[in-house]
Coordinates of C-alpha atoms and ligand atoms in Angstrom, one line a residue:
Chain W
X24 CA 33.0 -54.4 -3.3
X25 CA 30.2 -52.5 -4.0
X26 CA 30.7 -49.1 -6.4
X27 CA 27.9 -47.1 -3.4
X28 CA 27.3 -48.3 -0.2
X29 CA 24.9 -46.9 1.7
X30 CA 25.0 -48.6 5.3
X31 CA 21.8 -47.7 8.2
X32 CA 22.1 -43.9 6.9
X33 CA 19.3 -41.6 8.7
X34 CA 18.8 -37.7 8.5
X35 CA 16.9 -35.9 10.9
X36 CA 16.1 -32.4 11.1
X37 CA 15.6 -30.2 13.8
X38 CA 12.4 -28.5 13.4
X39 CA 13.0 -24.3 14.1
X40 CA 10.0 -23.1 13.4
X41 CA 7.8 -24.5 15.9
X42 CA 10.4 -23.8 18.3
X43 CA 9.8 -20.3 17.5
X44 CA 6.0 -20.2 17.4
X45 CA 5.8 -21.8 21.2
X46 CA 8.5 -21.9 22.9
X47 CA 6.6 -23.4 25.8
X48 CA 9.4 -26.2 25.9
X49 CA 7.0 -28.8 24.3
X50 CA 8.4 -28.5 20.5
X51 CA 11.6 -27.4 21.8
X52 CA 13.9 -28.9 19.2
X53 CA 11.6 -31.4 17.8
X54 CA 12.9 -33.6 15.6
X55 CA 11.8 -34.9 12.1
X56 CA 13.0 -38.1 10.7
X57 CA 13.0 -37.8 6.8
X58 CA 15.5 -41.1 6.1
X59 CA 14.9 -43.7 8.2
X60 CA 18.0 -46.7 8.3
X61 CA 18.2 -46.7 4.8
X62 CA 20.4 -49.5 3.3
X63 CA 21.5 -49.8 -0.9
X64 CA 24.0 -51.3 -2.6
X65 CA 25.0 -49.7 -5.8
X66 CA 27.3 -51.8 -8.5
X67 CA 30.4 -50.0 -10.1
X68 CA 28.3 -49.0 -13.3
X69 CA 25.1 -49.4 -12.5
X70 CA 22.0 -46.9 -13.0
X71 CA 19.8 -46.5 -10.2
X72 CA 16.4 -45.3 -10.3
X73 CA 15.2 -44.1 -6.9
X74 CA 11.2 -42.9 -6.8
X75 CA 9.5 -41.8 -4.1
X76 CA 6.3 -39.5 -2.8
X77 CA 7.2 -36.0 -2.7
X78 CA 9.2 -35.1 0.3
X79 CA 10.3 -38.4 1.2
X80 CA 13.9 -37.6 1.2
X81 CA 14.7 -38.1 -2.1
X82 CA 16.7 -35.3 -2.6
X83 CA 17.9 -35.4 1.1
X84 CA 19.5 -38.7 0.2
X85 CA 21.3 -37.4 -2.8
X86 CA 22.6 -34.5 -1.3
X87 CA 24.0 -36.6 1.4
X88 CA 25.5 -38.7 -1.4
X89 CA 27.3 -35.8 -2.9
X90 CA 29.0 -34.3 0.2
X91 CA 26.2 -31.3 0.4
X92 CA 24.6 -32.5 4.0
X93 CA 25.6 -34.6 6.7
X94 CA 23.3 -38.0 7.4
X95 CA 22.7 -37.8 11.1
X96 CA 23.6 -41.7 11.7
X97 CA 24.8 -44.2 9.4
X98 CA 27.6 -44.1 6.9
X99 CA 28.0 -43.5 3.2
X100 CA 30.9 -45.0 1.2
X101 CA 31.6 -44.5 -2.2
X102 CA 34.8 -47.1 -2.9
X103 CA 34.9 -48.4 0.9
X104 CA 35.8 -44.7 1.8
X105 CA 33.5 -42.5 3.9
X106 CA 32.1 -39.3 1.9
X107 CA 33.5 -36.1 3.8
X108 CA 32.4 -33.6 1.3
X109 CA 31.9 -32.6 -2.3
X110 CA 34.3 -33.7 -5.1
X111 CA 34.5 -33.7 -8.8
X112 CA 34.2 -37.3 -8.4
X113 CA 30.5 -36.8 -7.9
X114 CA 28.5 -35.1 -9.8
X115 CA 25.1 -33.7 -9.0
X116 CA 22.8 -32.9 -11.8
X117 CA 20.7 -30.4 -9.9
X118 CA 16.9 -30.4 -10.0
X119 CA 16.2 -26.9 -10.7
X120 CA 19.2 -25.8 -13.3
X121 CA 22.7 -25.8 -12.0
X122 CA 24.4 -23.8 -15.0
X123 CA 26.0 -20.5 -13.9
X124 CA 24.0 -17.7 -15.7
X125 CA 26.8 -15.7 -16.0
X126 CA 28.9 -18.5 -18.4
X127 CA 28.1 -19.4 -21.8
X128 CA 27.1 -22.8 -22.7
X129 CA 30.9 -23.2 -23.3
X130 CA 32.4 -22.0 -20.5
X131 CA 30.3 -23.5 -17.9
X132 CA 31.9 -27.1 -19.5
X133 CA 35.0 -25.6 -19.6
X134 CA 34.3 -25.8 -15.7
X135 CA 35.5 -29.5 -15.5
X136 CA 38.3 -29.2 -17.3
X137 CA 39.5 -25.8 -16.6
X138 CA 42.6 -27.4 -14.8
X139 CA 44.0 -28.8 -18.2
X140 CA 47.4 -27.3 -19.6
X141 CA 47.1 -27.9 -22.8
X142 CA 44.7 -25.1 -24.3
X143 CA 44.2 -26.6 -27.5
X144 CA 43.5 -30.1 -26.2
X145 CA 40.9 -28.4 -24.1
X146 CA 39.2 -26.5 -26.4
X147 CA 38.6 -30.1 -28.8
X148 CA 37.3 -31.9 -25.5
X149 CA 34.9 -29.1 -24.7
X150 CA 33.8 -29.7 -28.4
X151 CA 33.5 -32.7 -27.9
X152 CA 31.0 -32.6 -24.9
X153 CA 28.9 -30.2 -26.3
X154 CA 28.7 -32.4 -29.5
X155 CA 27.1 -35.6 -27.6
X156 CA 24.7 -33.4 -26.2
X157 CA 23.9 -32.0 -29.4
X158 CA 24.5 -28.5 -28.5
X159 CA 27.3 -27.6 -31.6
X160 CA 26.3 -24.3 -32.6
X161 CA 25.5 -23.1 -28.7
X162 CA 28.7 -22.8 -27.0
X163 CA 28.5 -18.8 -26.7
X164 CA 25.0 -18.7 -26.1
X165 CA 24.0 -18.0 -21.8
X166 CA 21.7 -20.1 -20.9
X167 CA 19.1 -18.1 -20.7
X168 CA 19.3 -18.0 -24.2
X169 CA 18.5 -22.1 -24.4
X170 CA 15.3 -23.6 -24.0
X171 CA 14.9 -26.1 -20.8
X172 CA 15.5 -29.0 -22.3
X173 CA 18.6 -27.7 -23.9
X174 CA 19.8 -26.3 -19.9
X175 CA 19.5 -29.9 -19.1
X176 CA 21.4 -31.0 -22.1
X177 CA 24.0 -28.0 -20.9
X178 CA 24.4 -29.2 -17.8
X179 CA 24.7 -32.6 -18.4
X180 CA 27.4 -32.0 -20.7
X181 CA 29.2 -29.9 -18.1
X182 CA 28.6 -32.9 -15.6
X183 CA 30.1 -35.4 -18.0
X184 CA 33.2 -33.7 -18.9
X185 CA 34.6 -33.8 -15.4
X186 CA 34.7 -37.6 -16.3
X187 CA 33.3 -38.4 -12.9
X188 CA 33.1 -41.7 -11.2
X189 CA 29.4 -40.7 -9.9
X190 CA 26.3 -38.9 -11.8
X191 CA 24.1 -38.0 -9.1
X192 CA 21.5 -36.3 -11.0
X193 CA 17.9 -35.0 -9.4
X194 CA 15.0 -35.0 -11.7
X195 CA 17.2 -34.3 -14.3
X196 CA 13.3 -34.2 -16.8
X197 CA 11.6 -32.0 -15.0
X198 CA 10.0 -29.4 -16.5
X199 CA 10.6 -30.8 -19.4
X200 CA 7.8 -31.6 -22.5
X201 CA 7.0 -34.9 -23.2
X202 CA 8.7 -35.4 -26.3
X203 CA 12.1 -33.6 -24.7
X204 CA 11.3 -35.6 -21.9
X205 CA 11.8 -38.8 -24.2
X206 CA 14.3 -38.1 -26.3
X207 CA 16.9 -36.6 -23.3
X208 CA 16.0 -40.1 -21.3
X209 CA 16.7 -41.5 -24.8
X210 CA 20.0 -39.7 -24.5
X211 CA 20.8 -40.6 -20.7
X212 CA 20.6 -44.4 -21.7
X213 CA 22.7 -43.9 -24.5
X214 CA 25.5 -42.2 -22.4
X215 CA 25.3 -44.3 -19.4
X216 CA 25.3 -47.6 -22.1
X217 CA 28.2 -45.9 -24.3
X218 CA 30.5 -44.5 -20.7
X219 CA 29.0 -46.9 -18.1
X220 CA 29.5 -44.9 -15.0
X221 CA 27.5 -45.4 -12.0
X222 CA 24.5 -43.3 -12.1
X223 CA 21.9 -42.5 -8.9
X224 CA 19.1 -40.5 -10.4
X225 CA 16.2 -39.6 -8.8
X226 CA 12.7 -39.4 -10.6
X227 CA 9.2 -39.1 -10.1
X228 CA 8.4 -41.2 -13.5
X229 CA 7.8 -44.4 -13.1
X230 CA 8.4 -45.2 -16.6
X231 CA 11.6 -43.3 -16.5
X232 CA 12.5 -45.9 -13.9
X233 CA 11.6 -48.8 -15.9
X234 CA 13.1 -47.8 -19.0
X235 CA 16.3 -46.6 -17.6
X236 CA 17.6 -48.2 -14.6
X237 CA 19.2 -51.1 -13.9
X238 CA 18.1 -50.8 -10.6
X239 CA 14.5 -49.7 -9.0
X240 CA 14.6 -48.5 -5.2
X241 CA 11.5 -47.3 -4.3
X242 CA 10.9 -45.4 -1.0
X243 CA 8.4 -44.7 1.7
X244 CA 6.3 -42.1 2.9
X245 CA 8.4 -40.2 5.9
X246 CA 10.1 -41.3 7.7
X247 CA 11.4 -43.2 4.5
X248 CA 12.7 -46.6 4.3
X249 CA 13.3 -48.4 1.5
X250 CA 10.1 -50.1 0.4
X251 CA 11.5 -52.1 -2.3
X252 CA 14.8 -52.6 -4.2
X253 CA 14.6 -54.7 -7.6
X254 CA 17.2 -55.1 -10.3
X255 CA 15.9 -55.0 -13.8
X256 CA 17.7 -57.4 -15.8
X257 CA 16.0 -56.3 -19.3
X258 CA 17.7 -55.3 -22.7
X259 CA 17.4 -52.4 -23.8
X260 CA 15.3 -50.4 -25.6
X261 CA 12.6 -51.5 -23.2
X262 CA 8.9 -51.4 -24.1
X263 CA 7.0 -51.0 -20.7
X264 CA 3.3 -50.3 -22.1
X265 CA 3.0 -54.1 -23.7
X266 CA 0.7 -55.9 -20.8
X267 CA 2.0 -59.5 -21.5
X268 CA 5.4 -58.9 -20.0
X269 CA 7.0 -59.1 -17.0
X270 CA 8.0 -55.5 -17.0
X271 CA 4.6 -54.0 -17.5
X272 CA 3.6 -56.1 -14.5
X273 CA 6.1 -54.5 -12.5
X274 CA 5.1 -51.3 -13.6
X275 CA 1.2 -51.9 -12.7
X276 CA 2.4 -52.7 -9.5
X277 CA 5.2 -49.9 -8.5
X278 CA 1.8 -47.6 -9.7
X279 CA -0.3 -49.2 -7.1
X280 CA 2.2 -49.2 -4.5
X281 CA 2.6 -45.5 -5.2
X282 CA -1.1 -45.0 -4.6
X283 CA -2.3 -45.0 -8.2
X284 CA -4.5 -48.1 -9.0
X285 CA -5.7 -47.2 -12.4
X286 CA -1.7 -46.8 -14.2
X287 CA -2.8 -45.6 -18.0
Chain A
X23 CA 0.9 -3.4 -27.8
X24 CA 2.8 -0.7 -29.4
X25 CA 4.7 -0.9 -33.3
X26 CA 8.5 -1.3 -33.1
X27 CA 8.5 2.4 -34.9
X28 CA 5.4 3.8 -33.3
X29 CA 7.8 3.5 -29.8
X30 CA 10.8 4.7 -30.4
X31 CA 9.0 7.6 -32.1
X32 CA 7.2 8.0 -28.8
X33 CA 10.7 7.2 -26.6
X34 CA 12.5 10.2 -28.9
X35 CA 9.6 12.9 -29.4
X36 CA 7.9 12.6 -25.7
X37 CA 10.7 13.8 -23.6
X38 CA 11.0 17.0 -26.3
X39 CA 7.6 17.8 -25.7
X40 CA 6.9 17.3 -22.1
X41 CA 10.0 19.8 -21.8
X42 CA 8.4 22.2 -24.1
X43 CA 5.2 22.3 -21.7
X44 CA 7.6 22.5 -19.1
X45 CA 9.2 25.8 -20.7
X46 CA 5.7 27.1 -21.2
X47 CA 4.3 26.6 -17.9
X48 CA 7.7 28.4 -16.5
X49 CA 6.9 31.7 -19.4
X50 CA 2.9 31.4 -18.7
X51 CA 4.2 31.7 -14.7
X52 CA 6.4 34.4 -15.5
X53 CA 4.2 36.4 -17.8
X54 CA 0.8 36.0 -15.1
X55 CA 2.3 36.2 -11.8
X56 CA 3.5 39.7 -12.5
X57 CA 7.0 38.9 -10.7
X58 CA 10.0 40.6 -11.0
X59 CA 12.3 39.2 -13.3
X60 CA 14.7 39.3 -10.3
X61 CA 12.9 37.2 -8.3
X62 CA 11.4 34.9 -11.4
X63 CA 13.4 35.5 -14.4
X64 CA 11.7 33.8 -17.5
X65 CA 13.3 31.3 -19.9
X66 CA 14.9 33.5 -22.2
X67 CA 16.7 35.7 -19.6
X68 CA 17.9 32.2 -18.1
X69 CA 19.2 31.3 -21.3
X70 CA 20.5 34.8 -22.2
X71 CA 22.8 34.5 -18.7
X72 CA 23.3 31.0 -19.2
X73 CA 25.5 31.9 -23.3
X74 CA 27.3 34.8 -20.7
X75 CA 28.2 32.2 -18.0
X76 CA 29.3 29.7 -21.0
X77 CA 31.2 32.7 -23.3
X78 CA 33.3 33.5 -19.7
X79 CA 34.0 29.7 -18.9
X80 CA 32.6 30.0 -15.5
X81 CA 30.3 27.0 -16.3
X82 CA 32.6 24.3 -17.1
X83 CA 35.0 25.4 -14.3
X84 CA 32.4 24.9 -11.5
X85 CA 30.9 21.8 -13.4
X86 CA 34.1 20.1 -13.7
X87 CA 34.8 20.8 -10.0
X88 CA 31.7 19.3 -8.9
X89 CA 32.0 15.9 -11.6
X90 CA 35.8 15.5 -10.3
X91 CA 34.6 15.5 -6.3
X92 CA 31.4 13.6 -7.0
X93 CA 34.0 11.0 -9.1
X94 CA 36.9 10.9 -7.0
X95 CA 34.3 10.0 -3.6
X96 CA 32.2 7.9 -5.4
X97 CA 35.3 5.9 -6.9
X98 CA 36.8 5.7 -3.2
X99 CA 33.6 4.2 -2.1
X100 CA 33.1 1.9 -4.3
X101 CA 36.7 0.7 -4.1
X102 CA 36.1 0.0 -0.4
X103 CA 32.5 -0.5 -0.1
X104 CA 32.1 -3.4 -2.6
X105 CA 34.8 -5.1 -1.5
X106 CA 33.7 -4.8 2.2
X107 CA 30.0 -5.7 1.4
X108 CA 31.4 -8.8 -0.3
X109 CA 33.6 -9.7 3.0
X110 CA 30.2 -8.9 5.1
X111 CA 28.1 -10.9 3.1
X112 CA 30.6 -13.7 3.0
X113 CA 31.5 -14.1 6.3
X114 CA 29.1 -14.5 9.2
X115 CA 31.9 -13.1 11.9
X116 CA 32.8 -9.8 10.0
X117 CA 29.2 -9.4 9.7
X118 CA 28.4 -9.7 13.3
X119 CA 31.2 -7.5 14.6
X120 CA 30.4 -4.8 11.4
X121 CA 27.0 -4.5 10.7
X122 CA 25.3 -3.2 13.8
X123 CA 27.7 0.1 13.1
X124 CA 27.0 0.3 9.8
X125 CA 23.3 0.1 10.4
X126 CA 24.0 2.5 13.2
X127 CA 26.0 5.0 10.5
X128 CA 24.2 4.8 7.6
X129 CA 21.1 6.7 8.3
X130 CA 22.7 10.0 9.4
X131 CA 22.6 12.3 6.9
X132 CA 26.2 13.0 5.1
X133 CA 24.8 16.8 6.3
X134 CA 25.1 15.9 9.7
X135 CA 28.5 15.5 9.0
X136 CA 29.6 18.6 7.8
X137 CA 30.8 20.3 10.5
X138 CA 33.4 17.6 11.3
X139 CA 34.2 17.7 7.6
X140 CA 35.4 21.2 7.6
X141 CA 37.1 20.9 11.1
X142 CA 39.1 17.6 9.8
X143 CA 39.9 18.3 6.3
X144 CA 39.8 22.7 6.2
X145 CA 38.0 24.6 3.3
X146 CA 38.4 23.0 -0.1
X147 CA 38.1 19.5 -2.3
X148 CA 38.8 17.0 0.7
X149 CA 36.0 18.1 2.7
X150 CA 33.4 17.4 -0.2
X151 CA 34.8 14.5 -1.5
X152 CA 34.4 12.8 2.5
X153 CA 31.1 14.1 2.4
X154 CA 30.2 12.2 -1.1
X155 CA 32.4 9.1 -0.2
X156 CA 30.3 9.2 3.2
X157 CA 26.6 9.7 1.0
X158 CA 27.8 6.7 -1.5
X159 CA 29.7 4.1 0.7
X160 CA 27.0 3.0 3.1
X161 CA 24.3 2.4 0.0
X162 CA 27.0 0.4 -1.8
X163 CA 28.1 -1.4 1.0
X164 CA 24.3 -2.5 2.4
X165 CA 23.3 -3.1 -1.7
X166 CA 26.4 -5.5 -1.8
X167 CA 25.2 -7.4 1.3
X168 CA 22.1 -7.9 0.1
X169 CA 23.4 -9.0 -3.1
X170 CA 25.7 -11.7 -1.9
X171 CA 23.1 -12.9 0.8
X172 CA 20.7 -13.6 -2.1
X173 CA 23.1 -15.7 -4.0
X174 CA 21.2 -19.2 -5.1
X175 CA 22.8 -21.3 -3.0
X176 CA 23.1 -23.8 -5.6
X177 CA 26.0 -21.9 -7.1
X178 CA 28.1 -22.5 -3.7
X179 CA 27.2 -26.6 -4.1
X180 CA 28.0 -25.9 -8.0
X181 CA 31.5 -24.3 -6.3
X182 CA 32.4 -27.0 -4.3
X183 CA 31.2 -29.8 -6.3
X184 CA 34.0 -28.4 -8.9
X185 CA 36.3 -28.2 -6.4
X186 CA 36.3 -24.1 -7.1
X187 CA 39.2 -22.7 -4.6
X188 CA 38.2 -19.8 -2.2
X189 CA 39.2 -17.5 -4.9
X190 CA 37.7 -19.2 -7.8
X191 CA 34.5 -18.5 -5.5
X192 CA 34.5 -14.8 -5.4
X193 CA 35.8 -15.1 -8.9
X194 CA 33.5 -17.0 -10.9
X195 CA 31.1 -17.0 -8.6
X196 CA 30.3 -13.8 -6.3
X197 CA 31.0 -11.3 -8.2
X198 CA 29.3 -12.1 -11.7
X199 CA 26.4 -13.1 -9.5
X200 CA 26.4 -9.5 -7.5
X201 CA 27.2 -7.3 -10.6
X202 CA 23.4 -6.4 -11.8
X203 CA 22.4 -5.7 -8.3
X204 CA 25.8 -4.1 -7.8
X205 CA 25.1 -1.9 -10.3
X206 CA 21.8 -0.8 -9.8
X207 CA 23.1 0.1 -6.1
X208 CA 25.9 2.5 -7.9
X209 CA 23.3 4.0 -10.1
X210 CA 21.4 4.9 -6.8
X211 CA 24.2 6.0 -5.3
X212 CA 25.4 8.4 -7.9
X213 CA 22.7 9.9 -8.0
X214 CA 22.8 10.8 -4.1
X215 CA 26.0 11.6 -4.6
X216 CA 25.1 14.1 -7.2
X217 CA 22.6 15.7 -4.9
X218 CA 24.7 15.9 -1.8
X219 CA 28.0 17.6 -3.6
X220 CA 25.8 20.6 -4.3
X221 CA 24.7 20.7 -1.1
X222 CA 28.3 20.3 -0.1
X223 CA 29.6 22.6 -2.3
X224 CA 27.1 25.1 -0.2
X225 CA 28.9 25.6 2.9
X226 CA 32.7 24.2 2.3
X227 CA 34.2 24.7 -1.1
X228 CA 34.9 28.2 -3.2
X229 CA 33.9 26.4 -6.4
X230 CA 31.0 24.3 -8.4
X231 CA 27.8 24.1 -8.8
X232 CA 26.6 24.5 -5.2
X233 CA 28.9 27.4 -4.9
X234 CA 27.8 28.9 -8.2
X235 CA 24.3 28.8 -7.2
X236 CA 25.3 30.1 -3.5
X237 CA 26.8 33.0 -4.8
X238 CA 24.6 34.0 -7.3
X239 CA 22.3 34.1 -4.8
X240 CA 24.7 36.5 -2.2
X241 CA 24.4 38.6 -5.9
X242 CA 20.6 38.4 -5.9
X243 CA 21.4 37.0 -9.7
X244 CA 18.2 34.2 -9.5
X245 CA 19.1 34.0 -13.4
X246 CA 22.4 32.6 -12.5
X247 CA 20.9 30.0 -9.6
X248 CA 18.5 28.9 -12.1
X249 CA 21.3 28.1 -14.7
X250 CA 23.4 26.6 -12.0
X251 CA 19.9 23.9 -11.6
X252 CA 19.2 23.5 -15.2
X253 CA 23.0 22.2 -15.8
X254 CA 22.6 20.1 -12.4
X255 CA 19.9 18.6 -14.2
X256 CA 21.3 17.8 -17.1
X257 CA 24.6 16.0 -15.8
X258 CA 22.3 13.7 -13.5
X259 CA 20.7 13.0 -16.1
X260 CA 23.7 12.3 -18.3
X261 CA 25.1 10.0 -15.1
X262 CA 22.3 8.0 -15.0
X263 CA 22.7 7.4 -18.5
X264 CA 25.7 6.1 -18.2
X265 CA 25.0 3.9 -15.2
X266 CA 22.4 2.0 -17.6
X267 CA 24.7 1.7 -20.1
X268 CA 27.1 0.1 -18.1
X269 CA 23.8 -2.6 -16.8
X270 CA 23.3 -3.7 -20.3
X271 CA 27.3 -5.0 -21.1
X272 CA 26.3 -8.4 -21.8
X273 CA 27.9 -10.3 -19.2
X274 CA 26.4 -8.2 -16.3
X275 CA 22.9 -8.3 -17.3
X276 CA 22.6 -12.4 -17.4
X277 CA 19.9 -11.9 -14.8
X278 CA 17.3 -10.2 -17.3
X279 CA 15.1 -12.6 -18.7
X280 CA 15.1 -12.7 -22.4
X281 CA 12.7 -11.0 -24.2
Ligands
LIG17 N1 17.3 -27.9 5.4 C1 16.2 -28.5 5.8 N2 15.7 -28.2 7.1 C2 14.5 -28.7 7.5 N3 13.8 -29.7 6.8 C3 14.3 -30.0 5.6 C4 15.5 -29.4 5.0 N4 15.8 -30.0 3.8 C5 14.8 -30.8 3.6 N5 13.9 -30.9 4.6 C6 12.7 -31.7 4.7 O1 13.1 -33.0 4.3 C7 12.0 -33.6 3.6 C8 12.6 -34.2 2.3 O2 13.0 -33.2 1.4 P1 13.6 -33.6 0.0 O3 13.8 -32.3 -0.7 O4 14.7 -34.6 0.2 O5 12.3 -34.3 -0.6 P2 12.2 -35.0 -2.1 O6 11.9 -36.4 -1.8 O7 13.3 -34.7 -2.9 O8 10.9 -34.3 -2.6 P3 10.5 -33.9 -4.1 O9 10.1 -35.1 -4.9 O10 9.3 -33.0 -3.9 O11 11.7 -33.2 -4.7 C9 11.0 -32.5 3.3 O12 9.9 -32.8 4.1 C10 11.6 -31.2 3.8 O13 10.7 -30.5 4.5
LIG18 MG1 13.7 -33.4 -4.6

C-alpha cells in the first residue's frame, strides 16, 4: 500500500470579497476551484517534487496534507487512514520561517522531543540534530540572530527530530542565495538518502526537482490538475545541465511546459 | 551617521542642556514679566521651598502615597486585564459577548467616574486606586487584544503540528508572542495612570501629590504647586524608564530586528 494516497481530492474556496463589493446576488458565494480531482500516489520513502505556476494550489495541497485545511471532496490517506488533522507525524516545513522567535535555536528542537523523561538523553539528541544541520555552536542564539539559510537549517532540524513519518516541506530554498540554495538541497538529499522518510516538497526550481526527487508531479494552471507525474529513476548526485542525457531532456521539457522555451 | 562616542555624548549632555534653557527661559520670564513672586515664583525660590518640603519629609510622604495607589491599581489591572485580553482575543464567543461593553466603557474618562468613586469607596486610598485601575485596565485589555489578534498564524499550525496542548498554547505560544506589545501597552498605561492619580488625588484623598499641589494652592504657596509638578515630572520620568528597561530583557524583545 501506498505510504500517501491522495484519491479525487478538490478544494474550493468561497470567494467573500466579491460578495461584498456587489451583493446584487450574482457573485453571491462564488466559488473558486484551486485543486481540481487531483490523484498521487506517494511510496513509503519516496521524495516528491511537486512544481507548479504560482497560485496553482501548491501550498493548498500541502496544507491539506498536513491536517491545516479541509479538501472540499476527495480523500487524503496517509497509511490507508484518512487525515483528520495535524500530527507530529507530519511535518510541515513552512515557506516563510516556522521557528518560534521567542526560542533559541535549541529550544525550538527541543520542541519535538520535549515529551522525553530522560533529561540527559534529551539534551544529546538535541545535539545531535543541531549537529547534522551544522548548527553546533548556535543552540542559544534566536533566530533572528541566524542568517536565512541557517533559519532553514533551524527548522529543519526541529522538523527532523520529531522523527516524523512525513516531511511536508514548502519551498524550503526560498529566499535563499544560490550557493546556500545548493549546498542546503545538497543537505536535503543527504538526509532523505541517510533517514529515507517520505518527503512531499514543494518547489518552484525545476532543477531542485530533477536533482532531488524521486518523483516529479507537475501541476496546472487553476483549477490544477496534475499535468504530469514521472518517477526519476537516476543515481545520485545527478548532473542535469549535460544535454546528451535523458535527464536534461526532461528538464528542457518540464521548462517548456512551464512556459519557458529558452531553459539556460 | 553619527560616531559611537560622538552619540552617547550627545544622548548624556543634550537632555542637561535643553533643561538648562528650560531654567532660563523660566528666570528670563520671571525677571521680565514683572510678576509677583507669588503668582510666578522663580527657580531659586522653587528650589529654596522645595530643600524645606524635603528637610520636613512632606515630599516623600505624599510621593509615596501617590507611587503606592498608582502601583497597587495598575498591578490590579494588569492582573485582570492581560489575562482577560488574552481570553478576548482567544476566543471568538467571550469576544462577542465582551467587547461591545468594553468599547462602550473605555472611552469615558476615569474623571467621569469620580463621583461614584467617592460614593462607593468613601474618602481615602480605595477611591483612587479604582480610579487608576479604571484609567489602566481598558488600554491593557484593548492592547492585549490587539496583540493576540495579530499573532502569525503560523505559530498556531506550528502549535498543533507539535501536538502543543491548550496550555502549551498560551504558554509557549501567546504569551511570548504578546509580551513586546504587552509591554509597550503597560508603558502607555502607566503613564495615564500617573496623570490621572494626581488628578485623583485632587478631589478624593487627604494625601499625595495632587493633594499637595491642591493645598498649596488653598495656601496661595505657587512655590509649593510648582514643586509638587517638578517631582511629578521626575517620577514619570523615572517610570518610563523602567518600563523600557523591562522591553529590552532579552526574551521579550525577540521582535526587534537585529541591528
Ligand atoms: N484561505 C483562502 N481563501 C481564499 N482563497 C485562498 C485561500 N488560500 C489560498 N487561496 C487561493 O488558492 C490559490 C492557491 O494558493 P496557494 O497558496 O496554494 O498557491 P501556491 O501554488 O502555493 O502558490 P505559490 O507558488 O505562489 O506559493 C490562490 O489563488 C489563492 O488565492
Ligand atoms: Mg505556496
Amino acid at each position: 500500500m501506498a505510504h500517501i494516497q491522495i484519491n479525487n481530492l478538490s478544494r474550493e474556496f468561497v470567494n467573500r470579497r466579491k460578495k461584498e463589493r456587489e451583493g446584487n446576488g450574482l457573485d453571491y458565494g462564488e466559488k473558486v476551484s484551486v485543486l481540481e480531482n487531483i490523484n498521487i500516489e506517494v511510496e513509503d520513502g519516496e521524495m516528491v517534487c511537486l512544481l507548479g505556476p504560482s497560485g496553482c494550489g501548491k501550498s493548498t495541497l500541502l496544507r491539506i496534507l498536513a491536517g491545516f485545511d479541509k479538501q472540499t471532496s476527495g480523500t487524503v490517506l496517509i497509511d490507508g487512514k484518512e487525515v483528520t488533522g495535524p500530527s507530529s507525524d507530519n511535518i510541515f516545513v513552512f515557506q516563510h520561517s516556522g521557528l518560534l522567535p521567542w526560542m533559541t535555536v535549541g529550544e525550538n528542537v527541543e520542541l519535538g522531543l520535549r515529551h522525553m523523561e530522560d533529561e540527559q538523553a534529551k539534551k544529546v539528541e538535541i545535539q545531535e540534530y543541531i549537529e547534522m544541520v551544522e548548527l553546533d555552536g548556535f543552540e542559544d542564539h534566536y533566530p533572528r540572530q541566524l542568517s536565512g539559510g541557517m533559519q532553514r537549517r533551524a527548522e529543519l532540524a526541529r522538523a527532523l527530530a520529531v522523527n516524523p513519518d512525513i516531511l511536508i516541506m514548502d519551498e524550503p530554498f526560498n529566499g535563499l542565495d544560490f550557493l546556500t540554495h545548493m549546498k542546503m538541497r545538497e543537505e536535503v538529499v543527504n538526509m532523505h538518502q541517510f533517514l529515507g522518510k517520505t518527503v512531499f516538497i514543494v518547489t518552484h526550481d525545476i532543477d531542485d526537482a530533477l536533482i532531488m526527487g524521486d518523483r516529479v508531479v507537475v501541476f496546472s494552471k487553476r483549477p490544477s490538475q496534475v499535468k504530469m507525474n514521472q518517477k526519476l529513476d537516476f543515481p545520485h548526485p545527478r548532473i542535469v545541465f549535460n544535454k546528451q542525457t535523458e535527464l536534461s531532456q526532461l528538464r528542457d521539457e518540464l521548462f517548456l511546459m512551464l512556459g519557458v522555451s529558452y531553459a539556460v | 551617521m553619527m560616531t559611537e562616542t560622538h552619540s552617547t555624548l550627545t544622548k548624556n549632555i543634550a537632555p542637561v542642556l535643553s533643561f538648562t534653557v528650560l531654567v532660563l527661559v523660566w528666570e528670563a520670564t520671571v525677571r521680565l514679566s514683572g510678576w509677583d513672586t507669588n503668582v510666578l515664583p522663580g527657580p531659586y525660590k522653587v528650589l529654596e521651598s522645595m530643600t524645606e518640603l524635603i528637610a520636613n519629609g512632606s515630599i516623600f510622604k505624599h510621593t509615596v502615597a501617590s507611587l503606592f495607589r498608582v502601583t497597587l491599581g495598575f498591578y490590579i489591572a494588569a492582573i485582570l486585564g492581560i489575562p482577560l485580553g488574552i481570553i478576548l482575543g482567544r476566543s471568538q464567543i467571550a469576544s462577542i459577548l465582551f467587547s461591545p461593553v468594553i468599547s462602550f466603557l473605555r472611552p469615558i474618562s476615569p474623571l467621569a467616574w469620580i463621583p461614584l468613586a467617592m460614593l462607593w469607596f468613601g474618602i481615602g486610598d480605595k477611591p483612587a486606586i479604582f480610579l487608576i485601575f479604571l484609567a489602566s485596565f481598558f488600554p491593557i485589555v484593548m492592547a492585549t487584544t490587539v496583540a493576540v489578534h495579530s499573532i502569525n498564524p503560523t505559530y498556531f499550525y506550528v502549535a498543533a503540528n507539535f501536538n502543543f496542548s491548550r496550555t502549551e498554547v498560551i504558554q509557549k505560544v501567546v504569551i511570548p508572542a504578546i509580551i513586546p506589545d504587552v509591554i509597550t501597552a503597560l508603558r502607555l498605561s502607566v503613564a495615564i495612570a500617573w496623570v490621572v492619580v494626581v488628578a485623583a488625588e485632587m478631589i478624593a484623598v487627604q494625601s499625595g501629590l495632587g493633594y499637595l499641589i491642591l493645598d498649596s494652592r488653598n495656601g496661595l504657596r505657587m512655590d509649593y504647586v510648582m514643586d509638587g509638578m517638578i517631582v511629578i515630572g521626575l517620577i514619570g520620568l523615572f517610570l518610563d524608564y523602567i518600563m523600557r528597561r523591562l522591553s529590552r530583557i532579552e526574551s521579550a524583545s525577540w521582535g526587534v530586528k537585529q541591528a
